[in-house]
């Protein structure tokens, strides 16, 4: 098997619009996403299948949770785990191709919300949010997207949820995203058409 690499300038010819991702670094050797979650059960229930499918597609996925959380369910999904102390400080230090965050992290503190919007304004990073939030409903930089779970992701997600003491038969996970473009080889987040 041979790995393909692209120079960042090669992608200017792609001309895609709408949600999607970019790779980190100057040369496109891989993708990485950092996830900030309010708790393990919440990230597994809302985004576990998507994160599992990203790992299976070769992404480096790191989920940051509050100190003291049991991370066994994240191990089942194949993601790495870490700890975050302050939402704003954590967001300020993140420099990955993609960032995903639980809307609950943004509800009770203005500092992480401001830092997230600063990253959106800066461009160059896919930002995906899950959970109930009116914060991005009117923001045209964010669009509704969904991920259809693979059979493997559904199986791993079910095992991870069992580890958290929950059950779910979800086939699709929905988010809002400020992604910039889709990679030429396809996408894992698909836009949800606007309601008529």
PDB file of C-alpha atoms in Angstrom:
ATOM      1  CA  UNK A   1       0.000   0.000   0.000  1.00  0.00           C
ATOM      2  CA  UNK A   2       1.353   3.428  -0.935  1.00  0.00           C
ATOM      3  CA  UNK A   3       0.430   6.593   0.925  1.00  0.00           C
ATOM      4  CA  UNK A   4      -0.467   9.565  -1.234  1.00  0.00           C
ATOM      5  CA  UNK A   5       0.683  13.020  -0.281  1.00  0.00           C
ATOM      6  CA  UNK A   6      -0.506  16.341  -1.620  1.00  0.00           C
ATOM      7  CA  UNK A   7       1.037  19.754  -1.424  1.00  0.00           C
ATOM      8  CA  UNK A   8      -1.382  22.270   0.062  1.00  0.00           C
ATOM      9  CA  UNK A   9      -1.236  24.282  -3.203  1.00  0.00           C
ATOM     10  CA  UNK A  10      -2.536  21.246  -5.141  1.00  0.00           C
ATOM     11  CA  UNK A  11      -5.861  21.553  -3.341  1.00  0.00           C
ATOM     12  CA  UNK A  12      -6.576  24.995  -4.762  1.00  0.00           C
ATOM     13  CA  UNK A  13      -7.734  23.244  -7.919  1.00  0.00           C
ATOM     14  CA  UNK A  14     -10.366  21.209  -6.090  1.00  0.00           C
ATOM     15  CA  UNK A  15     -12.823  24.126  -5.916  1.00  0.00           C
ATOM     16  CA  UNK A  16     -15.206  22.532  -3.448  1.00  0.00           C
ATOM     17  CA  UNK A  17     -17.559  24.579  -1.312  1.00  0.00           C
ATOM     18  CA  UNK A  18     -19.520  23.785   1.833  1.00  0.00           C
ATOM     19  CA  UNK A  19     -18.634  21.828   4.946  1.00  0.00           C
ATOM     20  CA  UNK A  20     -15.558  19.646   4.995  1.00  0.00           C
ATOM     21  CA  UNK A  21     -12.071  19.371   6.410  1.00  0.00           C
ATOM     22  CA  UNK A  22      -8.492  20.308   5.755  1.00  0.00           C
ATOM     23  CA  UNK A  23      -5.397  18.438   6.836  1.00  0.00           C
ATOM     24  CA  UNK A  24      -2.974  19.807   9.354  1.00  0.00           C
ATOM     25  CA  UNK A  25       0.471  21.030   8.380  1.00  0.00           C
ATOM     26  CA  UNK A  26       1.795  22.125   4.981  1.00  0.00           C
ATOM     27  CA  UNK A  27       1.876  18.663   3.465  1.00  0.00           C
ATOM     28  CA  UNK A  28      -1.268  16.570   3.711  1.00  0.00           C
ATOM     29  CA  UNK A  29      -0.039  13.457   5.461  1.00  0.00           C
ATOM     30  CA  UNK A  30      -2.961  12.871   7.789  1.00  0.00           C
ATOM     31  CA  UNK A  31      -5.861  14.352   9.653  1.00  0.00           C
ATOM     32  CA  UNK A  32      -6.299  15.105  13.319  1.00  0.00           C
ATOM     33  CA  UNK A  33      -9.250  16.147  15.437  1.00  0.00           C
ATOM     34  CA  UNK A  34      -9.338  17.271  19.051  1.00  0.00           C
ATOM     35  CA  UNK A  35     -12.623  16.837  20.881  1.00  0.00           C
ATOM     36  CA  UNK A  36     -13.643  18.724  24.037  1.00  0.00           C
ATOM     37  CA  UNK A  37     -16.403  16.885  25.886  1.00  0.00           C
ATOM     38  CA  UNK A  38     -18.425  17.681  28.996  1.00  0.00           C
ATOM     39  CA  UNK A  39     -18.362  13.976  29.908  1.00  0.00           C
ATOM     40  CA  UNK A  40     -17.581  10.583  28.409  1.00  0.00           C
ATOM     41  CA  UNK A  41     -21.191   9.353  28.116  1.00  0.00           C
ATOM     42  CA  UNK A  42     -22.235  12.506  26.267  1.00  0.00           C
ATOM     43  CA  UNK A  43     -19.508  12.317  23.628  1.00  0.00           C
ATOM     44  CA  UNK A  44     -20.075   8.592  23.077  1.00  0.00           C
ATOM     45  CA  UNK A  45     -23.850   9.051  22.698  1.00  0.00           C
ATOM     46  CA  UNK A  46     -23.693  12.119  20.443  1.00  0.00           C
ATOM     47  CA  UNK A  47     -20.536  11.593  18.385  1.00  0.00           C
ATOM     48  CA  UNK A  48     -19.088   8.151  19.163  1.00  0.00           C
ATOM     49  CA  UNK A  49     -19.870   6.628  15.778  1.00  0.00           C
ATOM     50  CA  UNK A  50     -18.447   9.583  13.858  1.00  0.00           C
ATOM     51  CA  UNK A  51     -15.253   9.557  15.952  1.00  0.00           C
ATOM     52  CA  UNK A  52     -14.896   5.781  15.571  1.00  0.00           C
ATOM     53  CA  UNK A  53     -15.302   6.070  11.784  1.00  0.00           C
ATOM     54  CA  UNK A  54     -12.710   8.843  11.699  1.00  0.00           C
ATOM     55  CA  UNK A  55     -10.237   6.627  13.585  1.00  0.00           C
ATOM     56  CA  UNK A  56     -10.956   3.810  11.146  1.00  0.00           C
ATOM     57  CA  UNK A  57     -10.285   6.244   8.266  1.00  0.00           C
ATOM     58  CA  UNK A  58      -6.827   7.054   9.673  1.00  0.00           C
ATOM     59  CA  UNK A  59      -7.563  10.172  11.692  1.00  0.00           C
ATOM     60  CA  UNK A  60      -5.791  10.873  14.964  1.00  0.00           C
ATOM     61  CA  UNK A  61      -8.661  11.497  17.388  1.00  0.00           C
ATOM     62  CA  UNK A  62      -8.070  12.851  20.894  1.00  0.00           C
ATOM     63  CA  UNK A  63     -11.005  13.369  23.257  1.00  0.00           C
ATOM     64  CA  UNK A  64     -10.417  15.709  26.193  1.00  0.00           C
ATOM     65  CA  UNK A  65     -12.713  15.201  29.202  1.00  0.00           C
ATOM     66  CA  UNK A  66     -12.825  16.681  32.719  1.00  0.00           C
ATOM     67  CA  UNK A  67     -10.413  15.211  35.272  1.00  0.00           C
ATOM     68  CA  UNK A  68     -11.669  12.039  36.962  1.00  0.00           C
ATOM     69  CA  UNK A  69     -13.775  10.687  34.074  1.00  0.00           C
ATOM     70  CA  UNK A  70     -13.651   6.955  33.341  1.00  0.00           C
ATOM     71  CA  UNK A  71     -12.316   6.783  29.768  1.00  0.00           C
ATOM     72  CA  UNK A  72     -12.757   3.050  29.070  1.00  0.00           C
ATOM     73  CA  UNK A  73     -15.617   3.764  26.652  1.00  0.00           C
ATOM     74  CA  UNK A  74     -13.321   6.015  24.608  1.00  0.00           C
ATOM     75  CA  UNK A  75     -10.754   3.222  24.390  1.00  0.00           C
ATOM     76  CA  UNK A  76     -13.451   0.961  22.898  1.00  0.00           C
ATOM     77  CA  UNK A  77     -13.999   3.573  20.143  1.00  0.00           C
ATOM     78  CA  UNK A  78     -10.263   3.613  19.421  1.00  0.00           C
ATOM     79  CA  UNK A  79      -9.718   7.259  20.393  1.00  0.00           C
ATOM     80  CA  UNK A  80      -7.057   8.674  22.666  1.00  0.00           C
ATOM     81  CA  UNK A  81      -8.108  10.558  25.768  1.00  0.00           C
ATOM     82  CA  UNK A  82      -6.779  13.453  27.787  1.00  0.00           C
ATOM     83  CA  UNK A  83      -7.908  15.985  30.373  1.00  0.00           C
ATOM     84  CA  UNK A  84      -8.991  19.601  29.975  1.00  0.00           C
ATOM     85  CA  UNK A  85      -9.089  22.057  32.849  1.00  0.00           C
ATOM     86  CA  UNK A  86     -10.472  25.272  31.375  1.00  0.00           C
ATOM     87  CA  UNK A  87     -12.456  25.382  28.148  1.00  0.00           C
ATOM     88  CA  UNK A  88     -11.019  28.722  27.007  1.00  0.00           C
ATOM     89  CA  UNK A  89      -7.410  27.786  27.791  1.00  0.00           C
ATOM     90  CA  UNK A  90      -7.785  24.415  26.091  1.00  0.00           C
ATOM     91  CA  UNK A  91      -9.330  25.990  22.990  1.00  0.00           C
ATOM     92  CA  UNK A  92      -6.578  28.603  22.836  1.00  0.00           C
ATOM     93  CA  UNK A  93      -3.876  25.911  22.759  1.00  0.00           C
ATOM     94  CA  UNK A  94      -5.473  23.621  20.161  1.00  0.00           C
ATOM     95  CA  UNK A  95      -3.845  23.693  16.716  1.00  0.00           C
ATOM     96  CA  UNK A  96      -5.322  20.682  14.914  1.00  0.00           C
ATOM     97  CA  UNK A  97      -7.055  20.371  11.552  1.00  0.00           C
ATOM     98  CA  UNK A  98     -10.413  19.883  13.253  1.00  0.00           C
ATOM     99  CA  UNK A  99     -12.047  20.652  16.561  1.00  0.00           C
ATOM    100  CA  UNK A 100     -15.262  19.167  17.913  1.00  0.00           C
ATOM    101  CA  UNK A 101     -16.948  20.415  21.061  1.00  0.00           C
ATOM    102  CA  UNK A 102     -19.955  19.607  23.218  1.00  0.00           C
ATOM    103  CA  UNK A 103     -22.388  22.561  23.282  1.00  0.00           C
ATOM    104  CA  UNK A 104     -22.693  22.079  27.059  1.00  0.00           C
ATOM    105  CA  UNK A 105     -19.072  23.235  27.449  1.00  0.00           C
ATOM    106  CA  UNK A 106     -20.063  26.553  25.823  1.00  0.00           C
ATOM    107  CA  UNK A 107     -23.320  27.218  27.688  1.00  0.00           C
ATOM    108  CA  UNK A 108     -22.102  28.228  31.122  1.00  0.00           C
ATOM    109  CA  UNK A 109     -18.989  30.222  30.312  1.00  0.00           C
ATOM    110  CA  UNK A 110     -18.511  33.053  27.813  1.00  0.00           C
ATOM    111  CA  UNK A 111     -14.719  32.604  27.593  1.00  0.00           C
ATOM    112  CA  UNK A 112     -14.766  29.262  25.674  1.00  0.00           C
ATOM    113  CA  UNK A 113     -17.549  30.561  23.422  1.00  0.00           C
ATOM    114  CA  UNK A 114     -15.502  33.694  22.562  1.00  0.00           C
ATOM    115  CA  UNK A 115     -12.380  31.598  21.926  1.00  0.00           C
ATOM    116  CA  UNK A 116     -14.311  29.210  19.658  1.00  0.00           C
ATOM    117  CA  UNK A 117     -15.716  32.108  17.626  1.00  0.00           C
ATOM    118  CA  UNK A 118     -12.200  33.576  17.384  1.00  0.00           C
ATOM    119  CA  UNK A 119     -11.062  30.281  15.823  1.00  0.00           C
ATOM    120  CA  UNK A 120     -13.998  30.402  13.387  1.00  0.00           C
ATOM    121  CA  UNK A 121     -13.037  33.968  12.422  1.00  0.00           C
ATOM    122  CA  UNK A 122      -9.433  32.857  11.900  1.00  0.00           C
ATOM    123  CA  UNK A 123     -10.520  30.156   9.455  1.00  0.00           C
ATOM    124  CA  UNK A 124      -8.407  27.166   8.533  1.00  0.00           C
ATOM    125  CA  UNK A 125      -9.990  24.764  11.014  1.00  0.00           C
ATOM    126  CA  UNK A 126     -13.070  22.557  10.870  1.00  0.00           C
ATOM    127  CA  UNK A 127     -15.230  23.225  13.930  1.00  0.00           C
ATOM    128  CA  UNK A 128     -18.044  20.819  14.724  1.00  0.00           C
ATOM    129  CA  UNK A 129     -20.502  21.183  17.614  1.00  0.00           C
ATOM    130  CA  UNK A 130     -22.959  18.636  18.964  1.00  0.00           C
ATOM    131  CA  UNK A 131     -25.798  19.051  21.413  1.00  0.00           C
ATOM    132  CA  UNK A 132     -28.597  21.515  21.930  1.00  0.00           C
ATOM    133  CA  UNK A 133     -27.384  25.018  21.247  1.00  0.00           C
ATOM    134  CA  UNK A 134     -28.959  28.118  19.810  1.00  0.00           C
ATOM    135  CA  UNK A 135     -25.498  29.711  19.744  1.00  0.00           C
ATOM    136  CA  UNK A 136     -24.918  28.875  16.086  1.00  0.00           C
ATOM    137  CA  UNK A 137     -28.468  28.756  14.708  1.00  0.00           C
ATOM    138  CA  UNK A 138     -28.250  32.211  13.108  1.00  0.00           C
ATOM    139  CA  UNK A 139     -24.511  32.077  12.339  1.00  0.00           C
ATOM    140  CA  UNK A 140     -24.195  31.560   8.577  1.00  0.00           C
ATOM    141  CA  UNK A 141     -20.677  30.171   9.018  1.00  0.00           C
ATOM    142  CA  UNK A 142     -22.196  27.038  10.548  1.00  0.00           C
ATOM    143  CA  UNK A 143     -24.297  24.502   8.679  1.00  0.00           C
ATOM    144  CA  UNK A 144     -26.207  21.455   9.833  1.00  0.00           C
ATOM    145  CA  UNK A 145     -24.428  18.211   8.955  1.00  0.00           C
ATOM    146  CA  UNK A 146     -24.848  14.522   9.649  1.00  0.00           C
ATOM    147  CA  UNK A 147     -22.742  11.410   9.704  1.00  0.00           C
ATOM    148  CA  UNK A 148     -24.132   8.007   8.743  1.00  0.00           C
ATOM    149  CA  UNK A 149     -22.416   5.428  10.954  1.00  0.00           C
ATOM    150  CA  UNK A 150     -20.740   2.431   9.398  1.00  0.00           C
ATOM    151  CA  UNK A 151     -21.756  -1.009  10.676  1.00  0.00           C
ATOM    152  CA  UNK A 152     -18.456  -1.240  12.565  1.00  0.00           C
ATOM    153  CA  UNK A 153     -18.955   2.178  14.185  1.00  0.00           C
ATOM    154  CA  UNK A 154     -22.478   1.180  15.296  1.00  0.00           C
ATOM    155  CA  UNK A 155     -21.087  -1.977  16.915  1.00  0.00           C
ATOM    156  CA  UNK A 156     -18.225  -0.175  18.677  1.00  0.00           C
ATOM    157  CA  UNK A 157     -20.516   2.663  19.751  1.00  0.00           C
ATOM    158  CA  UNK A 158     -22.981   0.177  21.243  1.00  0.00           C
ATOM    159  CA  UNK A 159     -20.162  -1.475  23.216  1.00  0.00           C
ATOM    160  CA  UNK A 160     -18.902   1.917  24.403  1.00  0.00           C
ATOM    161  CA  UNK A 161     -22.409   2.942  25.442  1.00  0.00           C
ATOM    162  CA  UNK A 162     -22.816  -0.339  27.345  1.00  0.00           C
ATOM    163  CA  UNK A 163     -19.623   0.540  29.208  1.00  0.00           C
ATOM    164  CA  UNK A 164     -21.307   3.864  30.159  1.00  0.00           C
ATOM    165  CA  UNK A 165     -24.531   2.099  31.180  1.00  0.00           C
ATOM    166  CA  UNK A 166     -26.567   3.347  28.204  1.00  0.00           C
ATOM    167  CA  UNK A 167     -27.988   1.941  24.987  1.00  0.00           C
ATOM    168  CA  UNK A 168     -28.626   3.446  21.568  1.00  0.00           C
ATOM    169  CA  UNK A 169     -29.484   2.232  18.075  1.00  0.00           C
ATOM    170  CA  UNK A 170     -28.478   5.428  16.237  1.00  0.00           C
ATOM    171  CA  UNK A 171     -27.607   5.151  12.568  1.00  0.00           C
ATOM    172  CA  UNK A 172     -27.064   8.893  11.991  1.00  0.00           C
ATOM    173  CA  UNK A 173     -25.426  11.531  14.204  1.00  0.00           C
ATOM    174  CA  UNK A 174     -26.146  15.230  13.612  1.00  0.00           C
ATOM    175  CA  UNK A 175     -23.992  18.291  14.254  1.00  0.00           C
ATOM    176  CA  UNK A 176     -23.446  21.888  13.218  1.00  0.00           C
ATOM    177  CA  UNK A 177     -20.147  22.563  11.480  1.00  0.00           C
ATOM    178  CA  UNK A 178     -18.115  25.464  10.137  1.00  0.00           C
ATOM    179  CA  UNK A 179     -16.033  23.177   7.932  1.00  0.00           C
ATOM    180  CA  UNK A 180     -14.336  24.758   4.942  1.00  0.00           C
ATOM    181  CA  UNK A 181     -14.372  22.139   2.184  1.00  0.00           C
ATOM    182  CA  UNK A 182     -14.605  18.431   1.504  1.00  0.00           C
ATOM    183  CA  UNK A 183     -11.440  16.483   0.714  1.00  0.00           C
ATOM    184  CA  UNK A 184     -11.239  15.074  -2.834  1.00  0.00           C
ATOM    185  CA  UNK A 185     -11.610  11.464  -1.618  1.00  0.00           C
ATOM    186  CA  UNK A 186     -15.075  11.986  -0.101  1.00  0.00           C
ATOM    187  CA  UNK A 187     -16.438  13.097   3.210  1.00  0.00           C
ATOM    188  CA  UNK A 188     -17.762  11.775   6.459  1.00  0.00           C
ATOM    189  CA  UNK A 189     -20.020  14.761   7.208  1.00  0.00           C
ATOM    190  CA  UNK A 190     -22.809  15.468   4.756  1.00  0.00           C
ATOM    191  CA  UNK A 191     -24.839  18.702   4.700  1.00  0.00           C
ATOM    192  CA  UNK A 192     -28.438  18.451   5.831  1.00  0.00           C
ATOM    193  CA  UNK A 193     -30.650  20.262   3.302  1.00  0.00           C
ATOM    194  CA  UNK A 194     -32.422  23.344   4.656  1.00  0.00           C
ATOM    195  CA  UNK A 195     -36.055  22.790   5.547  1.00  0.00           C
ATOM    196  CA  UNK A 196     -38.447  24.281   3.034  1.00  0.00           C
TER     197      UNK A 196
END
